[in-house]
Structures are given as structure tokens and as C-alpha cells.
XYZ file of C-alpha atoms in Angstrom:
551
model
C -104.479 -73.092 60.619
C -106.233 -73.559 63.987
C -107.135 -70.424 65.909
C -104.922 -69.706 68.915
C -106.513 -70.131 72.324
C -106.986 -66.832 74.199
C -104.198 -65.840 76.559
C -106.886 -65.555 79.243
C -110.570 -66.436 79.174
C -113.376 -66.077 81.720
C -116.649 -67.849 80.881
C -119.668 -67.092 83.093
C -117.343 -66.456 86.051
C -118.567 -65.212 89.425
C -116.675 -64.770 92.702
C -118.160 -64.228 96.149
C -116.236 -63.675 99.374
C -117.225 -65.450 102.619
C -120.224 -63.906 104.412
C -120.845 -61.493 101.515
C -124.426 -60.916 100.467
C -123.652 -60.686 96.749
C -120.999 -61.572 94.205
C -117.904 -59.373 94.193
C -117.701 -59.762 90.424
C -119.630 -61.428 87.624
C -121.015 -63.140 85.825
C -118.190 -62.216 83.440
C -117.465 -63.452 79.926
C -114.193 -61.977 78.682
C -111.221 -63.017 76.535
C -107.729 -61.567 76.273
C -106.439 -62.598 72.870
C -102.830 -63.586 72.361
C -100.777 -60.494 71.524
C -103.635 -58.177 72.515
C -103.434 -55.169 74.835
C -106.682 -54.985 76.787
C -107.620 -52.197 79.204
C -110.083 -53.085 81.988
C -112.028 -50.184 83.514
C -114.709 -49.850 86.166
C -115.723 -47.853 89.247
C -114.170 -48.540 92.642
C -115.502 -51.772 94.111
C -116.686 -53.182 90.775
C -114.467 -56.250 91.140
C -111.538 -55.461 88.845
C -108.864 -56.710 91.269
C -111.021 -59.693 92.245
C -111.334 -60.696 88.591
C -107.568 -60.480 88.130
C -107.006 -62.572 91.263
C -109.114 -65.402 89.845
C -106.861 -65.602 86.817
C -104.152 -67.711 88.472
C -106.436 -69.141 91.179
C -105.131 -66.808 93.889
C -108.874 -66.671 94.419
C -109.976 -69.151 95.740
C -106.831 -71.195 96.510
C -105.054 -68.487 98.532
C -107.767 -65.881 99.146
C -110.983 -67.618 100.304
C -113.963 -67.154 98.007
C -116.511 -69.152 96.060
C -115.718 -69.090 92.345
C -118.000 -70.462 89.634
C -117.536 -70.676 85.885
C -114.569 -71.487 83.667
C -111.208 -69.687 83.770
C -108.489 -70.699 81.322
C -104.938 -69.554 80.569
C -103.685 -70.329 77.067
C -106.326 -73.053 76.839
C -105.634 -74.728 80.209
C -108.037 -74.612 83.157
C -106.475 -72.648 86.016
C -108.174 -74.682 88.745
C -106.263 -77.791 87.724
C -102.992 -76.407 89.096
C -101.703 -74.470 92.086
C -101.157 -70.705 91.578
C -97.360 -71.180 91.479
C -97.797 -73.372 88.380
C -98.560 -70.242 86.381
C -95.491 -68.247 87.488
C -93.818 -68.713 84.110
C -97.000 -67.922 82.198
C -98.388 -64.843 83.956
C -96.374 -61.927 85.334
C -98.549 -60.094 87.864
C -98.075 -56.480 88.936
C -100.205 -55.831 92.025
C -101.972 -52.596 92.916
C -100.069 -52.449 96.205
C -96.338 -52.904 95.574
C -95.879 -54.254 99.105
C -97.883 -57.319 98.014
C -95.101 -58.093 95.535
C -92.004 -57.182 97.551
C -90.491 -59.321 100.295
C -88.432 -56.694 102.124
C -85.118 -57.706 100.569
C -82.555 -55.643 98.715
C -83.546 -54.313 95.317
C -81.374 -56.745 93.344
C -82.698 -59.691 95.365
C -86.313 -58.674 94.739
C -85.757 -58.496 90.994
C -83.830 -61.775 90.899
C -86.272 -63.695 93.116
C -88.491 -65.197 90.386
C -85.487 -66.102 88.239
C -83.758 -67.847 91.134
C -86.883 -69.913 91.742
C -86.600 -71.159 88.156
C -82.952 -72.171 88.698
C -81.733 -69.904 85.903
C -77.910 -69.772 85.688
C -76.393 -67.080 87.895
C -74.677 -65.207 85.069
C -78.000 -64.959 83.227
C -79.728 -63.678 86.369
C -77.120 -60.935 86.834
C -77.538 -59.853 83.217
C -81.342 -59.924 83.306
C -81.498 -57.983 86.592
C -79.242 -55.247 85.196
C -81.343 -55.037 82.034
C -84.624 -54.833 83.986
C -83.222 -52.081 86.216
C -82.067 -50.117 83.192
C -85.433 -50.420 81.469
C -87.386 -48.977 84.410
C -84.832 -46.237 85.090
C -83.096 -47.618 88.198
C -79.355 -46.998 88.431
C -76.865 -49.660 89.517
C -76.495 -47.732 92.788
C -79.933 -49.042 93.774
C -78.849 -52.685 93.855
C -78.059 -52.836 97.580
C -80.883 -50.624 98.811
C -83.475 -52.178 101.109
C -86.974 -51.966 99.671
C -88.340 -51.058 103.112
C -86.519 -47.714 102.852
C -88.072 -46.777 99.500
C -90.947 -44.415 98.830
C -94.236 -45.786 97.520
C -93.383 -44.816 93.951
C -89.866 -46.242 94.189
C -91.324 -49.537 95.403
C -93.560 -49.594 92.340
C -90.537 -49.190 90.075
C -88.776 -52.112 91.772
C -91.945 -54.218 91.559
C -92.205 -53.338 87.865
C -88.621 -54.454 87.246
C -89.277 -57.675 89.184
C -92.307 -58.328 86.982
C -90.770 -57.430 83.619
C -87.718 -59.594 84.266
C -89.952 -62.684 84.217
C -90.605 -62.270 80.464
C -93.957 -64.035 80.774
C -96.261 -64.257 77.720
C -99.101 -62.600 79.690
C -98.554 -59.439 81.736
C -101.301 -58.436 84.179
C -101.017 -55.004 85.811
C -103.404 -53.586 88.439
C -103.151 -49.772 88.741
C -99.414 -49.823 87.975
C -99.041 -46.030 87.816
C -101.025 -45.135 90.943
C -97.966 -43.845 92.840
C -95.643 -43.008 89.959
C -94.463 -39.558 88.934
C -95.543 -38.588 85.398
C -92.206 -39.339 83.718
C -92.017 -42.749 85.399
C -95.655 -43.478 84.496
C -94.962 -42.679 80.847
C -91.950 -45.019 80.909
C -94.062 -47.772 82.450
C -96.769 -47.449 79.808
C -94.114 -47.646 77.098
C -92.551 -50.750 78.631
C -95.876 -52.520 79.036
C -97.158 -51.780 75.590
C -94.062 -51.701 73.379
C -94.998 -53.436 70.165
C -91.592 -55.065 69.658
C -92.364 -57.617 72.388
C -94.868 -60.364 71.584
C -96.907 -60.614 74.761
C -100.481 -60.166 75.874
C -101.237 -57.354 78.307
C -104.207 -56.926 80.627
C -104.034 -53.622 82.450
C -106.223 -51.802 84.961
C -105.296 -48.120 85.144
C -106.923 -44.734 85.554
C -104.174 -42.674 83.913
C -105.649 -43.096 80.486
C -104.226 -40.135 78.583
C -100.734 -41.565 78.133
C -102.011 -45.096 77.680
C -105.126 -45.176 75.581
C -103.463 -44.683 72.188
C -101.613 -47.998 72.578
C -104.590 -50.082 73.714
C -106.320 -52.457 71.291
C -109.562 -52.965 73.191
C -111.375 -51.758 76.321
C -113.690 -53.755 78.599
C -115.707 -52.031 81.313
C -117.162 -53.481 84.514
C -120.278 -51.882 85.989
C -121.102 -51.395 89.665
C -122.582 -54.907 89.835
C -119.386 -56.502 88.523
C -120.671 -57.383 85.055
C -119.255 -56.285 81.694
C -121.323 -53.303 80.523
C -119.275 -52.178 77.511
C -116.548 -53.586 75.315
C -114.859 -52.524 72.089
C -112.267 -50.325 70.411
C -111.370 -47.277 72.524
C -112.387 -44.260 70.414
C -115.948 -45.257 69.446
C -116.522 -46.911 72.835
C -115.821 -43.721 74.794
C -117.907 -41.526 72.490
C -120.829 -43.963 72.523
C -120.843 -44.449 76.310
C -119.742 -41.044 77.625
C -122.977 -40.353 79.545
C -123.036 -43.853 81.052
C -119.410 -43.652 82.172
C -120.011 -40.213 83.704
C -122.957 -41.534 85.721
C -120.926 -44.485 86.993
C -117.821 -42.431 87.753
C -115.581 -44.290 85.298
C -112.442 -42.620 83.997
C -112.344 -41.597 80.345
C -109.555 -39.838 78.412
C -109.502 -36.055 78.725
C -109.968 -35.779 74.961
C -113.185 -37.809 75.240
C -114.521 -35.471 77.925
C -113.757 -32.479 75.716
C -115.303 -34.286 72.757
C -118.529 -34.626 74.764
C -118.495 -30.895 75.587
C -118.070 -30.073 71.910
C -120.877 -32.482 71.004
C -123.221 -30.590 73.336
C -122.473 -27.481 71.264
C -122.909 -29.372 67.990
C -119.182 -29.241 67.262
C -117.958 -32.806 67.723
C -115.245 -33.834 65.213
C -116.216 -36.429 62.627
C -113.864 -39.012 64.132
C -113.801 -39.459 67.926
C -110.381 -38.363 69.261
C -108.282 -40.104 71.903
C -105.665 -37.392 72.452
C -105.861 -33.654 73.030
C -103.484 -32.978 70.133
C -105.655 -35.086 67.839
C -108.761 -33.218 68.970
C -107.206 -29.804 68.350
C -106.004 -30.849 64.887
C -109.505 -32.068 64.029
C -111.066 -28.794 65.190
C -108.735 -26.788 62.954
C -109.039 -29.159 59.984
C -112.851 -29.085 60.108
C -113.002 -25.277 60.285
C -114.447 -25.104 63.804
C -111.675 -23.076 65.474
C -113.619 -19.902 66.285
C -116.771 -21.744 67.359
C -114.928 -24.304 69.472
C -112.714 -21.797 71.293
C -115.362 -20.717 73.874
C -116.106 -24.358 74.707
C -112.433 -25.083 75.293
C -112.026 -21.840 77.248
C -114.811 -22.857 79.635
C -113.357 -26.356 79.995
C -109.955 -24.890 80.838
C -111.469 -22.534 83.428
C -113.302 -25.425 85.093
C -109.999 -27.283 85.451
C -107.843 -24.435 86.767
C -107.589 -23.342 90.400
C -108.616 -19.862 91.403
C -106.536 -18.039 94.005
C -108.546 -18.521 97.208
C -106.195 -17.067 99.817
C -107.920 -14.292 101.735
C -105.929 -11.211 102.794
C -104.579 -11.564 106.318
C -104.933 -15.355 106.388
C -103.065 -16.877 109.307
C -100.096 -19.183 108.987
C -101.145 -22.806 109.419
C -97.541 -24.048 109.407
C -94.111 -22.704 108.527
C -90.684 -24.254 108.040
C -87.615 -22.023 108.309
C -84.260 -23.254 106.957
C -85.287 -26.792 107.853
C -83.371 -29.981 107.164
C -85.864 -32.831 106.752
C -85.369 -36.593 107.021
C -87.714 -39.600 107.026
C -88.061 -41.569 110.263
C -84.757 -43.339 111.021
C -83.372 -42.109 107.686
C -80.740 -39.631 106.521
C -81.435 -35.999 105.699
C -82.821 -35.770 102.169
C -84.062 -32.160 102.070
C -81.942 -29.211 103.194
C -82.573 -25.547 103.920
C -86.332 -25.710 103.353
C -88.260 -22.491 103.942
C -91.965 -22.858 103.243
C -95.263 -21.729 104.689
C -98.888 -22.609 104.163
C -101.762 -20.403 105.293
C -105.292 -21.141 106.391
C -107.705 -21.357 103.492
C -104.928 -22.290 101.079
C -104.471 -25.438 99.007
C -100.758 -25.965 98.339
C -99.503 -28.506 95.813
C -96.364 -30.539 96.587
C -94.997 -31.980 93.342
C -91.900 -33.947 92.393
C -90.468 -37.217 91.133
C -90.540 -40.517 93.024
C -88.103 -40.406 95.929
C -87.681 -36.625 95.747
C -88.851 -36.215 99.355
C -92.463 -35.083 98.948
C -93.859 -37.290 101.717
C -90.986 -36.329 104.011
C -91.684 -32.650 103.345
C -95.396 -33.136 104.017
C -94.807 -34.980 107.293
C -92.278 -32.326 108.359
C -94.732 -29.557 107.511
C -97.324 -31.322 109.678
C -94.848 -31.622 112.553
C -94.705 -35.426 112.555
C -90.941 -35.621 111.935
C -88.135 -34.109 113.976
C -86.104 -31.581 111.981
C -82.358 -32.022 111.658
C -81.957 -28.262 111.859
C -84.093 -25.169 111.449
C -87.465 -24.586 113.032
C -91.154 -25.207 112.530
C -94.037 -22.935 113.508
C -97.681 -23.936 113.879
C -99.878 -26.566 115.519
C -99.444 -30.240 114.652
C -101.324 -31.183 111.489
C -103.212 -34.265 110.374
C -101.825 -36.527 107.647
C -103.579 -38.920 105.270
C -100.747 -41.289 104.431
C -99.976 -42.711 101.005
C -100.758 -46.205 102.295
C -104.285 -45.903 103.681
C -104.074 -49.201 105.584
C -101.464 -47.722 107.928
C -104.213 -45.568 109.464
C -106.753 -48.315 110.184
C -107.100 -49.808 113.674
C -110.745 -50.927 113.935
C -112.626 -54.010 112.790
C -115.220 -52.335 110.581
C -115.769 -49.170 108.578
C -118.310 -47.949 111.140
C -115.962 -48.591 114.065
C -113.132 -46.834 112.228
C -115.215 -43.686 111.799
C -116.535 -43.812 115.380
C -112.971 -44.098 116.695
C -112.019 -40.883 114.898
C -114.705 -38.841 116.691
C -114.503 -36.975 120.001
C -114.626 -39.653 122.696
C -116.194 -37.260 125.192
C -119.427 -37.440 123.178
C -122.054 -40.082 124.058
C -121.650 -43.250 122.016
C -125.169 -42.849 120.610
C -124.226 -39.455 119.190
C -120.972 -40.792 117.782
C -122.826 -43.635 116.064
C -125.310 -41.222 114.487
C -122.487 -38.963 113.329
C -120.598 -41.954 111.938
C -123.642 -42.923 109.860
C -123.829 -39.407 108.425
C -120.113 -39.401 107.612
C -120.305 -42.829 105.973
C -123.204 -41.669 103.813
C -121.401 -38.457 102.863
C -118.339 -40.402 101.709
C -120.381 -43.082 99.897
C -119.389 -45.728 102.452
C -122.794 -46.462 104.008
C -123.198 -49.827 102.257
C -119.757 -50.861 103.525
C -120.283 -50.010 107.202
C -119.959 -53.618 108.397
C -116.966 -54.464 106.213
C -113.449 -54.692 107.616
C -111.328 -51.817 106.246
C -108.811 -54.280 104.805
C -111.583 -55.881 102.710
C -112.262 -52.664 100.811
C -110.960 -51.795 97.375
C -108.029 -49.386 97.259
C -110.326 -46.530 96.260
C -112.735 -47.297 99.113
C -109.833 -47.450 101.577
C -108.713 -44.019 100.373
C -112.174 -42.551 100.972
C -112.351 -44.085 104.451
C -108.933 -42.711 105.422
C -109.916 -39.208 104.334
C -113.319 -39.474 106.011
C -111.755 -40.311 109.381
C -109.092 -37.613 109.078
C -111.613 -34.866 108.340
C -114.359 -36.090 110.682
C -113.615 -33.412 113.304
C -112.282 -29.858 113.406
C -109.166 -31.026 115.250
C -106.656 -30.386 112.479
C -106.040 -26.857 111.244
C -103.518 -28.208 108.739
C -104.153 -31.307 106.628
C -101.482 -33.029 104.547
C -102.990 -35.380 101.962
C -100.468 -37.786 100.423
C -101.685 -38.981 97.012
C -105.388 -38.514 97.909
C -106.654 -39.672 94.499
C -104.406 -42.727 94.007
C -106.566 -45.696 93.038
C -109.801 -43.685 92.948
C -112.341 -43.834 90.162
C -113.492 -40.618 88.502
C -116.433 -40.203 90.885
C -114.161 -40.639 93.901
C -111.599 -38.164 92.578
C -114.336 -35.608 91.914
C -115.684 -36.136 95.431
C -112.221 -35.677 96.947
C -111.635 -32.505 94.939
C -114.910 -31.049 96.186
C -114.100 -31.967 99.799
C -110.648 -30.405 99.579
C -112.116 -27.178 98.213
C -114.734 -27.143 100.992
C -112.097 -27.762 103.671
C -110.011 -24.881 102.344
C -113.060 -22.592 102.317
C -113.711 -23.539 105.950
C -110.289 -22.179 106.903
C -108.097 -25.274 106.868
C -104.673 -25.221 105.300
C -104.396 -28.130 102.832
C -101.145 -29.514 101.416
C -101.759 -31.948 98.545
C -98.959 -34.310 97.524
C -99.815 -35.581 94.069
C -98.410 -37.007 90.847
C -101.520 -35.917 88.951
C -100.555 -32.602 87.374
C -104.088 -31.888 86.164
C -105.433 -32.479 89.684
C -102.833 -30.059 91.072
C -103.702 -27.500 88.412
C -107.385 -27.779 89.243
C -107.055 -27.428 93.029
C -103.808 -25.692 93.922
C -103.261 -22.057 92.997
C -99.721 -22.349 94.419
C -97.309 -25.282 94.364
C -93.757 -26.243 95.205
C -91.632 -28.641 93.181
C -89.335 -30.875 95.229
C -86.094 -32.240 93.824
C -82.307 -32.341 94.025
C -82.389 -32.249 97.816
C -84.518 -29.137 98.181
C -87.189 -26.979 96.593
C -86.579 -26.557 92.877
C -89.308 -23.958 92.489
C -92.271 -22.321 94.199
C -95.034 -20.228 92.674
C -98.363 -20.279 90.814
C -99.041 -23.840 89.699
C -99.972 -22.898 86.151
C -96.688 -21.014 85.694
C -94.554 -23.788 87.161
C -96.116 -26.436 84.939
C -95.765 -24.288 81.808
C -91.981 -24.194 82.296
C -90.998 -27.191 80.169
C -87.358 -27.152 81.259
C -88.367 -27.155 84.930
C -90.930 -29.893 84.378
C -88.378 -32.108 82.614
C -85.708 -31.404 85.238
C -88.109 -32.425 88.013
C -89.172 -35.676 86.314
C -92.731 -34.439 85.851
C -94.911 -33.949 82.779
C -97.049 -31.062 81.702
C -100.791 -31.297 82.439
C -102.826 -33.107 79.816
C -104.794 -29.920 79.141
C -101.655 -27.800 78.593
C -101.966 -28.002 74.764
C -105.449 -26.484 75.084
C -104.000 -23.435 76.834
C -101.353 -22.982 74.111
C -103.946 -23.479 71.359
C -106.247 -20.840 72.827
C -103.421 -18.299 72.881
C -103.176 -18.625 69.107
C -106.896 -18.091 68.564
C -107.869 -14.429 68.069
C -109.684 -12.862 71.052
C -108.696 -15.775 73.345
């Protein structure tokens, strides 16, 4: 029986954008086998999205670039047809949901691809309802305009619009970047459910809920070439040091495995999940010796209360009703304060009102009722592009500085800021040409470039970032809090919140469901489930340590 052609195949492929001094990706040799679930990893700017865009000839036929090498889908060369030829073969989920959506109503967005195939109307209605049900959207969403949705809600609609196509190859670029934990878990299940015979190529940094269902991992290095490839468990153990140096995400269990290895306590079989790691420790009789290692790891990933006595109020809401711009009231009777030197977590499901609360706390939205106290704050929006106005990274940073300063001084300061945020090599690039992670760093660099803002609201600051970028952001947030800024962090990453925010609020059901120490909130399983969240990945470690004597 002849061997099946790969679902996707790149052979010696390179891609270079106009006026660029080097290739954005490649040379790459990579196959996605039929029925395989392949995870593609790499640091920000390594060319992951570029590689995916070559797959259906979006690059170079729609996005200008010079592409060399052979790219084939199910045995056919992609450059022999227009990108729309592959619509029935490849379902593409873009990193930015707005690249998928057309601004129509939810039901129209989901039906769009099916209508283009002239599928009978009754079949379209049935398929749209089924796709909405699978991603957790109620029938009440049908007539909603996508322009009124939150970033995470848009991702859910885009997911439904992609799944409904039932293509044999599903390609997803950071599909969980703006999703709440429960929604992210549902997405991973839908993408990787074994009952459906399809190939999956996925780029994602939320590995802990995903990695157990992946068949193979391929990793791009900083130069855009494949540097590692293989089955997940041995690959992560074998390349842990390399991935750390390059800032590439690895499962939490793999990071703990490396810590145990340093102490000579690594389990015989490399683990992919925290539960699997803890079972191996107990089964191999290493409980007492491993406990201090896990205790130190837990301490490194838990926030310490940093609020100094007598800290001033950076902002306060009193019995406030909050609404998005031009939208109805979605949060009522909100009383909340944040003090200087504090890092406050704002948690909740998609569409709960987190961004609206953050913008109201910063004073950017008019309250329906109640009052706000404190100076206007600065906001790093969920969509970084909405903050960019200049033609280059350097100009963007210069524009954020005090205009009363001489231009020569502003240019020197901009160079220092670019270097500090690892953007120096991108100074001449247009902000829109950057990867999503690079855009995120630029947005935060410009927001924090001066002492203007006493309060900073950071909306999903780590979305789309590689591990190095997330670590950098965490360090900057801690430094800003130590300098006396009040920091509100809106995040779907529960482990990130646990690491940085000693106190958090959980938004849901039209108000604040809970407020208190982050570790206590996230240990309340009923509250976490009610809010559509998930416990931190390291939560089982905390429970395990409580059962170990003297821990």
C-alpha cells in the first residue's frame, strides 16, 4: 500500500520580506503527517507565523515576500493555485481574531465559509448551531455584532468559524492567547479530539493543557531554522537548557523535572504533567528528598505581599457602574481600590468585563453611577496595534517621551529603552511588521517610558509572548511596583497572576465575585469553576507538599 503524502510539507523553504536584511524563516524542512498533531514552538520573531502563512501561499501571493523551496499540501504544490483554492483543505485560525472576522453578526461569521461553498441553507443552519455549541456559545449570541465582543469572545467566534469548515488540516496560531482557562481547555479538546480524523498544526504557549495530546514537537530557533524535533517528553528533557537560553516555553512539569535533575532526583521517565511528576516521585521513593526542591519552586512562583504600610491610593472606585464605550452597563456596584506599590490581579472569564473594569479604574471610561478617585492612569490595551501611531519602533518610543526635551536627548533615551526591551535590532521596523510578542513589548516599553502614570493597567501583558518575554515582563512589573506605581494586571494566566499579584479580584456575573489573596481565591475550586477559570498548574504541588511531613 503506497504511503500517504504528508498533510503539509516544507522542503528547504525560506521566506524573506521586502527590504529585510535576512530571511524571516528558514531554511525549513518539516512534514505534518496525515492524522498527526504537531506542535510548533519557537521564540518571538523566529518565523512561526511566517511559516504558517506560506502554507496556503498567503505569502507571497497576498503578503509580499520572496519564498524559495517546495511547499506541498496533501502532495500538491501550493504555488500552483491561488490561496482560496485551499479553503476546503486547510482551516486556518489566525493569531489575531480580527484577521479572521469581517465585522458581521456572529452567525454570519460562522456561516461565511459554508455559504461560499454553496452548501444548502438547512445544512448551514445545522452546522452553525453545532459549531456554536461545541465552542460554548449560546444561541443568544447569533445576532451579536462581532465588533462589540471582547478579544477572547472574538477568538471563540473565530474558532467556531474555523471548526465549521471541517477541513482535513487545521492550522492554529496562538489560539488560546486571549482565552480564559476554561475556554482554552475546551479549545484544546476540540482541536485534538481523537475521534476526528484530521491533521493539526498548532502554535501555542499554553503547553500544560495541550502537551499530553500532541504527537510530535518541532522547534524553530532565533534564526528561523528547525533546531529540535521529536516526541514531547524526551525532547523537553534533552533540550531543557537550550530552550531556557532561547526563551522557549516548556511544560511546567519539564521545568520542575530539570530542577529535580539538578538535585540528582529526576524520575526515570520524563514527565509531561505535574500529576505524573508527583506520582513518579512517590513511586520512586523520593518524596522526602524532592520536597525541598518543590518547596523552593513553589516559593519562586508565588507573589509576596509587597504593599508598604501607609501606601497611598492610586485609584478607587466607589459603588461604580461600568460600561464599555458606547455599550450598556455590564458591571454594577463596583467598589475597589488599588494602592501605590501594589500589583492587583483582575481575573475572570471571557466577556466578564475585565477590560471594562481596568479602563474604568484608569479613568478612561465614564461611569454610569458612583465615583472614581485618583489621577488618570495609563493602559496597555489587549490589542497592542491600537496604541501605535509612528512609522518605526524608534519613532514610536521617541513619541512617548517628554516633548519638551531636546530631540537628541529623546533619541538617546529611545535607544536605551529599545535595548532594555530587546527591541534594538528592530528600531527601523514598522510596528505593524513585528511579531505579536514584539508588538507587546513595544507597547509596554512606550507606556512605561516616563514617570507620567502613577497607575498602570496592563491588559493581557503576556499574550503571545515567548518565555523570555514573559519573564522580562514579570520583572518589569515587579520593578514598577517597587518604584511606587500601582499596577493592575488583567490576565488569563493563573500561574502568572499567582506569581505577581498578592491580591486579586475575580470578575463575573455582572460584578466582583470575590476579592482577596490570590492564592486563596485560586484554591477555592467552587469559585474557580463558577468564574470559568482553572486552578494554577502548580496547584497540585501545593496540595502535595501539605501531605509531606514537615512541609
